[in-house]
Coordinates of C-alpha atoms in Angstrom, one line a residue:
M337 CA -10.4 5.8 0.6
T338 CA -10.7 3.1 -1.4
V339 CA -14.8 4.2 -1.3
A340 CA -14.2 7.1 -2.1
D341 CA -11.4 6.6 -4.4
T342 CA -13.8 4.7 -6.9
L343 CA -16.8 6.5 -5.6
A344 CA -15.5 9.7 -7.5
S345 CA -14.1 8.3 -10.4
L346 CA -17.0 7.3 -11.4
G347 CA -18.4 11.1 -11.2
T348 CA -20.4 10.8 -7.6
A349 CA -19.9 13.4 -5.6
V350 CA -17.7 12.8 -2.2
L351 CA -17.7 14.1 1.3
I352 CA -14.1 12.7 3.6
V353 CA -14.5 13.3 7.4
G354 CA -12.0 11.8 9.3
P355 CA -10.4 12.6 12.3
Q356 CA -6.7 11.9 11.4
A357 CA -4.5 14.3 10.0
A358 CA -4.2 12.4 6.3
L359 CA -5.7 10.4 4.1
A360 CA -5.6 6.4 5.3
P361 CA -2.9 6.8 7.3
E362 CA -2.8 3.3 7.7
S363 CA -2.6 2.3 3.8
G364 CA 1.0 2.2 2.1
R365 CA 3.0 4.8 0.6
R366 CA 2.2 3.6 -3.1
A367 CA -1.6 2.4 -2.5
K368 CA -1.7 6.6 -1.9
I369 CA 0.6 7.2 -4.1
L370 CA -2.0 8.2 -7.1
A371 CA -5.5 7.8 -5.0
V372 CA -4.7 11.0 -2.7
P373 CA -3.0 13.1 -5.0
R374 CA -6.8 12.7 -7.8
L375 CA -8.6 12.7 -4.6
E376 CA -7.7 16.0 -3.3
A377 CA -7.9 17.4 -6.8
N378 CA -11.0 16.5 -7.4
P379 CA -14.1 19.3 -7.6
K380 CA -16.5 17.2 -6.5
V381 CA -14.6 15.6 -2.9
R382 CA -14.7 17.6 -0.4
I383 CA -12.2 16.7 2.6
F384 CA -12.1 17.4 6.2
L385 CA -9.4 15.5 8.3
S386 CA -8.8 16.3 12.2
S387 CA -12.5 16.6 12.2
T388 CA -15.8 14.4 13.8
I389 CA -19.2 13.8 13.0
E390 CA -20.9 15.1 15.4
E391 CA -24.7 14.6 13.6
F392 CA -26.4 13.6 10.3
D393 CA -29.8 14.4 9.3
G394 CA -29.4 13.1 6.3
T395 CA -29.1 15.7 4.3
Q396 CA -26.4 17.1 5.8
V397 CA -24.1 16.8 8.9
R398 CA -22.4 18.5 11.9
I399 CA -18.9 18.3 11.7
S400 CA -16.6 19.5 15.0
R401 CA -13.1 20.4 14.6
A402 CA -10.7 21.6 17.9
G403 CA -10.5 25.5 17.7
V404 CA -13.7 26.4 15.4
E405 CA -17.3 26.1 15.2
D406 CA -19.1 23.5 14.4
Q407 CA -20.0 23.7 10.8
W408 CA -23.2 22.0 8.8
I409 CA -21.5 20.3 5.6
D410 CA -24.6 19.1 2.8
A411 CA -24.6 15.4 2.6
P412 CA -27.3 14.3 1.0
G413 CA -26.5 10.5 0.0
E414 CA -25.8 7.5 2.1
L415 CA -23.7 7.8 5.4
L416 CA -20.8 5.2 5.2
V417 CA -18.3 4.3 8.6
S418 CA -15.0 3.2 7.3
R419 CA -13.3 0.9 10.1
S420 CA -10.6 1.1 7.5
V421 CA -9.4 -2.7 7.1
L422 CA -8.8 -4.4 10.9
P423 CA -10.8 -7.5 11.3
L424 CA -14.2 -7.6 13.3
D425 CA -13.5 -9.0 16.6
G426 CA -15.4 -11.8 16.3
S427 CA -17.7 -10.6 19.1
V428 CA -20.2 -8.3 17.1
S429 CA -21.2 -9.4 13.3
H430 CA -21.2 -6.9 11.0
E431 CA -25.1 -7.4 10.9
E432 CA -25.6 -6.8 14.0
R433 CA -22.4 -3.7 14.5
E434 CA -24.2 -1.8 11.4
A435 CA -27.7 -2.3 12.7
G436 CA -26.2 -0.4 16.0
L437 CA -24.5 2.2 14.3
S438 CA -27.9 2.4 11.9
L439 CA -30.3 2.8 15.5
A440 CA -28.1 5.3 17.2
A441 CA -27.9 7.9 14.1
S442 CA -31.1 6.8 13.3
V443 CA -30.8 6.6 9.5
P444 CA -29.1 3.5 7.0
V445 CA -25.1 3.0 7.9
A446 CA -23.0 1.1 5.6
L447 CA -19.4 -1.0 7.2
A448 CA -16.8 -0.8 4.3
G449 CA -13.4 -1.8 4.3
T450 CA -14.2 -4.5 7.6
V451 CA -14.0 -8.4 6.7
V452 CA -17.1 -9.9 6.8
D453 CA -16.3 -13.0 5.9
T454 CA -15.6 -17.0 7.2
A455 CA -11.9 -16.3 5.7
P456 CA -8.6 -15.9 8.6
A457 CA -8.9 -12.7 9.4
I458 CA -5.0 -11.9 7.4
V459 CA -4.1 -8.5 6.1
S460 CA -4.9 -9.7 2.4
N461 CA -8.4 -10.9 3.3
A462 CA -8.9 -7.6 5.1
V463 CA -7.3 -5.2 1.5
K464 CA -9.1 -7.5 -0.5
S465 CA -12.9 -7.5 1.5
G466 CA -12.2 -3.1 1.5
Y467 CA -12.0 -2.9 -1.8
D468 CA -15.0 -5.2 -2.6
A469 CA -16.7 -3.9 -0.5
A470 CA -16.3 -0.2 -2.3
Q471 CA -17.3 -2.0 -5.6
R472 CA -20.7 -2.7 -4.4
I473 CA -20.8 0.3 -2.4
A474 CA -20.1 2.1 -6.2
A475 CA -22.2 0.2 -7.9
A476 CA -25.4 1.1 -5.4
L477 CA -24.9 4.5 -5.0
A478 CA -24.4 4.8 -9.0
G479 CA -27.4 2.8 -10.0
S480 CA -24.8 0.6 -11.8
G481 CA -27.9 -1.7 -12.5
I482 CA -25.3 -4.8 -11.9
A483 CA -26.9 -8.0 -10.8
G484 CA -26.8 -8.1 -6.5
A485 CA -25.0 -4.9 -6.1
E486 CA -25.1 -4.0 -2.5
F487 CA -24.5 -2.0 0.1
A488 CA -21.8 -4.2 2.5
G489 CA -24.1 -5.7 5.5
T490 CA -27.9 -6.1 5.4
V491 CA -30.1 -3.0 5.8
P492 CA -31.5 -2.5 3.5
D493 CA -33.4 -0.2 0.7
R494 CA -30.7 2.4 1.5
R495 CA -30.4 4.5 -1.0
S496 CA -32.7 7.4 -0.3
F497 CA -30.8 10.2 -2.2
P498 CA -28.6 10.2 -4.8
A499 CA -25.4 12.0 -4.6
K500 CA -25.2 14.9 -6.0
S501 CA -22.1 17.5 -6.1
H502 CA -23.6 21.2 -4.4
A503 CA -21.0 23.3 -6.6
S504 CA -21.6 22.2 -10.0
G505 CA -25.5 20.9 -9.7
E506 CA -24.3 17.5 -11.5
F507 CA -25.0 14.0 -10.4
G508 CA -22.6 10.9 -10.8
A509 CA -22.8 8.0 -12.7
Q510 CA -26.3 7.3 -13.2
A511 CA -28.3 3.5 -14.2
G512 CA -26.9 1.9 -17.4
E513 CA -23.0 3.3 -17.5
T514 CA -21.3 1.2 -18.2
Q515 CA -18.8 0.3 -15.0
P516 CA -15.5 -0.9 -15.8
R517 CA -14.4 -4.8 -15.4
R518 CA -11.5 -5.9 -13.2
L519 CA -8.4 -6.6 -14.2
G520 CA -5.5 -9.0 -13.0
L521 CA -1.9 -9.5 -13.9
A522 CA -1.8 -13.4 -14.6
Q523 CA 1.4 -15.2 -13.3
L524 CA 2.4 -16.4 -17.0
S525 CA 2.9 -12.8 -18.6
L526 CA 5.8 -12.8 -16.4
V527 CA 6.3 -16.3 -15.5
G528 CA 10.0 -15.4 -14.2
T529 CA 8.9 -12.9 -12.0
A530 CA 7.7 -13.7 -8.1
P531 CA 5.6 -12.8 -7.1
P532 CA 6.0 -10.2 -4.1
D533 CA 7.2 -8.3 -7.1
L534 CA 4.5 -9.1 -9.5
V535 CA 2.5 -7.7 -7.0
T536 CA 4.7 -4.1 -6.8
I537 CA 5.0 -3.9 -10.7
A538 CA 1.0 -5.2 -11.0
A539 CA 0.4 -2.0 -8.8
N540 CA 2.6 0.2 -10.4
A541 CA 1.2 -0.9 -14.2
G542 CA -2.4 0.1 -12.8
F543 CA -3.8 -3.8 -12.8
D544 CA -6.5 -4.0 -10.0
F545 CA -5.1 -7.8 -8.8
I546 CA -2.8 -10.7 -10.2
G547 CA -2.6 -14.3 -10.7
A548 CA -0.5 -16.7 -8.3
R549 CA 1.5 -19.7 -9.6
V550 CA 2.0 -21.4 -6.3
R551 CA 3.6 -24.4 -7.8
P552 CA 5.7 -25.0 -10.9
V553 CA 4.2 -26.2 -14.6
T554 CA 7.1 -27.5 -15.6
A555 CA 10.5 -28.7 -14.5
S556 CA 12.6 -25.6 -15.3
E557 CA 9.9 -22.5 -14.0
R558 CA 11.8 -21.3 -11.0
P559 CA 9.5 -22.4 -7.7
Y560 CA 8.4 -20.1 -5.8
D561 CA 7.5 -20.8 -1.7
L562 CA 3.9 -19.3 -0.4
Q563 CA 2.6 -22.2 1.7
P564 CA 1.7 -20.4 5.2
G565 CA 5.2 -19.4 7.1
S566 CA 7.4 -18.9 4.5
P567 CA 9.3 -15.7 4.2
M568 CA 8.2 -15.0 0.3
L569 CA 4.7 -15.7 2.0
R570 CA 5.0 -13.2 4.8
E571 CA 6.7 -10.0 1.7
T572 CA 3.5 -11.2 -0.1
L573 CA 1.2 -10.2 1.8
A574 CA 2.9 -6.7 2.9
R575 CA 3.1 -5.5 -0.3
M576 CA -0.4 -6.4 -0.7
A577 CA -1.4 -4.8 2.2
D578 CA 1.3 -1.6 0.6
T579 CA 0.0 -1.6 -2.6
G580 CA -4.1 -3.1 -2.3
I581 CA -3.5 -5.3 -4.6
T582 CA -5.5 -8.9 -4.1
V583 CA -4.5 -12.2 -5.4
E584 CA -7.6 -13.5 -7.1
D585 CA -6.3 -17.2 -8.5
I586 CA -3.8 -19.8 -7.6
E587 CA -2.0 -22.4 -10.7
F588 CA -1.3 -24.5 -11.8
L589 CA -2.4 -28.8 -11.3
L590 CA -2.1 -30.5 -14.2
L591 CA -4.4 -33.4 -12.9
D592 CA -3.1 -36.3 -15.0
G593 CA -4.2 -39.7 -13.6
T594 CA -1.8 -40.0 -10.5
G595 CA -2.9 -39.5 -6.9
L596 CA -5.7 -40.7 -5.0
Q597 CA -5.0 -44.2 -5.5
N598 CA -1.0 -44.9 -6.0
G599 CA 2.2 -43.4 -6.2
A600 CA 2.4 -40.0 -6.6
D601 CA -0.1 -38.1 -4.6
Q602 CA -1.6 -35.1 -6.4
R603 CA -4.4 -34.7 -3.2
Q604 CA -0.9 -34.0 -1.2
A605 CA -0.4 -30.8 -4.6
W606 CA -3.6 -30.1 -4.2
L607 CA -4.5 -29.1 -0.2
Q608 CA -0.8 -27.6 -0.4
M609 CA -1.7 -25.7 -2.9
M610 CA -5.1 -24.3 -1.5
E611 CA -2.8 -23.7 1.4
A612 CA -0.6 -21.4 -0.3
G613 CA -4.4 -19.9 -1.5
Q614 CA -5.8 -18.8 1.2
A615 CA -3.0 -17.4 2.8
L616 CA -3.5 -15.0 0.0
G617 CA -6.5 -14.3 -0.2
A618 CA -7.8 -16.4 -3.3
S619 CA -11.3 -18.2 -4.4
T620 CA -10.4 -20.0 -7.6
L621 CA -7.4 -22.6 -8.2
T622 CA -7.0 -23.5 -12.2
V623 CA -6.4 -27.0 -13.3
A624 CA -6.3 -29.0 -16.4
C625 CA -6.9 -32.7 -17.2
A626 CA -3.6 -34.3 -19.1
D627 CA -5.6 -37.7 -17.8
P628 CA -6.5 -39.7 -20.3
D629 CA -10.1 -41.8 -18.5
L630 CA -12.3 -39.3 -17.8
D631 CA -14.4 -41.0 -15.1
R632 CA -11.5 -40.9 -12.8
F633 CA -10.7 -37.3 -14.1
G634 CA -13.9 -36.4 -13.6
D635 CA -13.9 -38.3 -9.7
H636 CA -10.6 -36.2 -8.8
L637 CA -12.1 -33.0 -10.1
A638 CA -15.3 -33.6 -7.2
Q639 CA -12.3 -34.3 -5.1
M640 CA -11.0 -31.4 -5.6
T641 CA -14.4 -30.0 -5.0
L642 CA -14.9 -30.7 -2.1
D643 CA -11.2 -30.2 -0.7
G644 CA -11.8 -26.7 -1.7
K645 CA -14.6 -26.0 0.5
A646 CA -12.1 -25.7 3.6
Y647 CA -9.9 -23.6 2.2
G648 CA -12.5 -21.9 1.0
I649 CA -11.1 -22.4 -2.7
V650 CA -12.5 -22.9 -5.8
P651 CA -11.5 -25.1 -8.5
T652 CA -11.5 -23.7 -12.2
L653 CA -11.2 -25.9 -15.2
E654 CA -9.1 -24.8 -18.2
P655 CA -10.3 -26.3 -21.2
I656 CA -6.6 -26.5 -23.1
A657 CA -6.1 -27.1 -26.8
Y658 CA -2.9 -29.5 -26.7
Q659 CA -4.6 -31.4 -23.4
A660 CA -7.4 -34.0 -22.5
V661 CA -9.9 -31.7 -21.8
R662 CA -10.4 -29.0 -24.7
S663 CA -14.0 -27.9 -25.9
I664 CA -16.5 -25.9 -23.8
P665 CA -19.2 -28.5 -23.9
Q666 CA -16.8 -31.2 -22.3
A667 CA -15.0 -28.4 -19.2
A668 CA -18.9 -27.2 -18.3
A669 CA -20.2 -30.8 -18.0
L670 CA -17.4 -31.9 -15.8
A671 CA -17.0 -29.3 -14.3
R672 CA -21.1 -29.3 -13.5
R673 CA -20.4 -32.4 -12.2
A674 CA -18.6 -31.7 -9.6
G675 CA -20.3 -28.5 -8.9
C676 CA -16.6 -26.3 -9.4
K677 CA -15.9 -23.9 -12.3
I678 CA -14.0 -23.3 -15.7
V679 CA -11.9 -20.4 -16.7
V680 CA -11.7 -19.7 -20.5
D681 CA -8.1 -18.7 -21.9
A682 CA -8.7 -16.7 -25.5
L683 CA -5.6 -17.9 -26.6
H684 CA -7.1 -21.8 -25.9
F685 CA -10.6 -21.2 -27.4
N686 CA -9.6 -20.1 -30.6
R687 CA -7.3 -22.6 -31.5
F688 CA -10.3 -25.4 -30.6
G689 CA -12.8 -23.6 -32.4
G690 CA -14.7 -22.3 -29.2
S691 CA -18.0 -20.4 -30.1
S692 CA -20.0 -17.8 -28.7
E693 CA -22.9 -19.7 -28.6
Q694 CA -20.7 -22.6 -26.0
L695 CA -19.6 -19.4 -24.2
E696 CA -23.1 -18.1 -23.4
A697 CA -24.1 -22.0 -22.7
A698 CA -21.6 -22.1 -19.7
A699 CA -21.4 -18.3 -18.9
D700 CA -22.4 -18.9 -15.2
L701 CA -19.8 -21.5 -14.5
V702 CA -17.2 -18.9 -15.5
P703 CA -15.5 -16.3 -12.7
L704 CA -12.2 -15.4 -14.6
I705 CA -12.1 -14.9 -18.4
Q706 CA -7.6 -14.9 -19.6
L707 CA -6.9 -12.2 -22.1
C708 CA -4.6 -12.4 -24.7
D709 CA -4.5 -12.4 -28.7
G710 CA -2.7 -14.2 -31.8
P711 CA -2.5 -14.8 -35.4
L712 CA -6.1 -16.6 -36.6
S713 CA -4.6 -19.5 -37.7
P714 CA -2.9 -21.4 -35.4
P715 CA 0.7 -23.7 -35.2
V716 CA 0.5 -26.9 -36.9
T717 CA 2.3 -29.0 -33.9
R718 CA 1.6 -29.7 -30.4
D719 CA 4.6 -28.1 -29.8
G720 CA 4.1 -25.1 -31.3
L721 CA 0.4 -25.3 -29.3
I722 CA 2.0 -25.3 -26.2
T723 CA 4.8 -22.5 -26.9
E724 CA 2.9 -20.3 -28.2
S725 CA 0.7 -21.0 -25.1
R726 CA 4.0 -20.6 -22.8
S727 CA 6.0 -18.1 -24.2
E728 CA 4.7 -16.0 -27.1
R729 CA 1.6 -14.7 -27.4
G730 CA 0.1 -12.1 -28.8
V731 CA -0.9 -8.6 -26.8
P732 CA -4.5 -7.9 -26.4
G733 CA -6.0 -6.3 -29.5
E734 CA -2.9 -6.7 -31.6
G735 CA -3.4 -10.1 -33.1
E736 CA -6.3 -11.5 -35.4
F737 CA -9.2 -12.5 -32.3
N738 CA -12.6 -11.7 -32.2
L739 CA -11.9 -11.0 -28.5
A740 CA -15.0 -7.8 -27.9
T741 CA -17.3 -11.5 -29.1
L742 CA -15.5 -13.0 -25.8
I743 CA -15.3 -10.7 -23.7
A744 CA -19.4 -9.3 -24.0
A745 CA -20.1 -13.1 -23.3
F746 CA -20.1 -12.3 -19.3
P747 CA -21.7 -10.4 -17.6
A748 CA -20.1 -7.1 -16.4
G749 CA -18.9 -7.9 -13.5
T750 CA -16.9 -11.4 -14.5
P751 CA -13.3 -9.7 -13.1
V752 CA -9.9 -10.5 -16.6
S753 CA -6.3 -11.3 -16.1
V754 CA -4.3 -10.7 -18.7
E755 CA -1.9 -13.8 -19.3
T756 CA -0.1 -12.7 -22.4
P757 CA 3.7 -14.1 -22.0
S758 CA 6.2 -13.4 -24.8
D759 CA 10.3 -14.2 -23.8
R760 CA 10.8 -12.1 -26.4
R761 CA 9.3 -8.6 -24.9
V762 CA 10.1 -8.8 -21.4
A763 CA 13.5 -9.3 -22.7
A764 CA 13.2 -6.3 -24.6
L765 CA 10.8 -3.8 -22.4
G766 CA 11.8 -5.1 -19.2
G767 CA 9.0 -6.8 -16.5
S768 CA 7.5 -3.4 -15.7
G769 CA 7.7 -2.1 -19.2
W770 CA 5.7 -5.4 -20.5
A771 CA 3.4 -5.2 -17.3
T772 CA 2.2 -1.3 -18.6
H773 CA 2.3 -1.9 -22.1
L774 CA -0.3 -5.1 -21.7
K775 CA -2.3 -2.9 -19.1
A776 CA -3.0 0.0 -21.5
A777 CA -3.3 -2.8 -24.6
A778 CA -6.0 -4.3 -22.5
G779 CA -7.5 -0.9 -21.3
S780 CA -8.1 -0.2 -24.6
V781 CA -10.0 -3.5 -25.3
L782 CA -12.1 -3.7 -22.5
R783 CA -13.5 -0.3 -23.6
T784 CA -14.0 -0.5 -27.2
T785 CA -15.9 -3.7 -26.2
A786 CA -17.8 -2.0 -23.7
I787 CA -18.5 0.8 -25.1
N788 CA -19.7 -1.3 -28.7
T789 CA -22.0 -3.7 -26.6
E790 CA -24.4 -0.9 -24.9
A791 CA -24.4 0.8 -28.5
L792 CA -25.5 -2.0 -29.7
T793 CA -28.3 -3.3 -26.8
G794 CA -28.4 -0.2 -24.3
S795 CA -26.6 -2.8 -22.0
T796 CA -24.5 -2.9 -20.0
K797 CA -25.1 -7.0 -19.0

């Protein structure tokens, strides 16, 4: 369903054939509320259920249905075989499975929605893998030109036919057309909302992923127990499976120089966070520096990076305007030394006076952009900066930040997380209302930026 919905949203003609009586029977109700009606109403989508493919000659498929004579249907393009979101059992690799299917069919076949990484075979990884497969397949079929876009697996040169609707004769999205960035909801935007509820709210608002706060930053924050085996983790994973929402990043650890040599061991803290992140299927852990000794901090960051390899988690250092590391060049130098990444936050980037040249120089280190807005004039005190950062940011597109320049500095595949806390507006709109408002605002900013960038440069990055 995810692959078909992604392709259809790009204007590609899609033929769905399956033995089941309903679309995506394994998906949760919420995941299908929007996708199934979209697919059923799309004139470029043809659906044959309670059916099986008996033969495929590269341009047509022969389908079989009980009580009905076999039928040949036009189907130029690639044949994608979905195993739903069930992990491979380990007895055969996805490359071997694809090669076997391709040999039997005499045409290239791609497995979609299969867990193909080395992470534990849990529901969240299966959902995330399925979504990622959909994006790769859609990008390749639509000729997006995104670097590295390919089908899941390794069968080379699979794109022989453009997907074309025989009803309208129109082709799907072609090379150079803008692809939407993945858009997520950061925990800080609704810091008082428990992760399971954040998943539901994000899904209902139309986001693709969330960031999860697995460790409180302040004593006043509500702690969320997402350690393996916890009831909250089980509920969060269940809602992720139900909605298709994934967890991109976890947060937040302020490295202050303790640990590894005395007193409160911060290494134990980050190891516990990595355990939770691995269980959620996250790929990054956000950290910041409050240690005045940057050499010591660099050593701690390197150890954290080394530890993260066992969990599939990469630390991302966030330069913060009121902390010890408060510039893109500082953060980039430390990250390169440690072998990790950095995260760019629109608020702090503006508050410490970052430049587009700095962004360009560090673009290869940035797996995630955090989006908000605000006035150009900063608070005059450190306490004011902290309050603004944690409690009252501006809605994307409603302030004075040059968000277009910030976003355009990064490739189109770099996801964006909306990190826009506002105690005042959450109280007025409620969590769901606030998330819906943020999604609409951020989506508008991203669309405008993409259109302007393409118009000026002829490129989608």
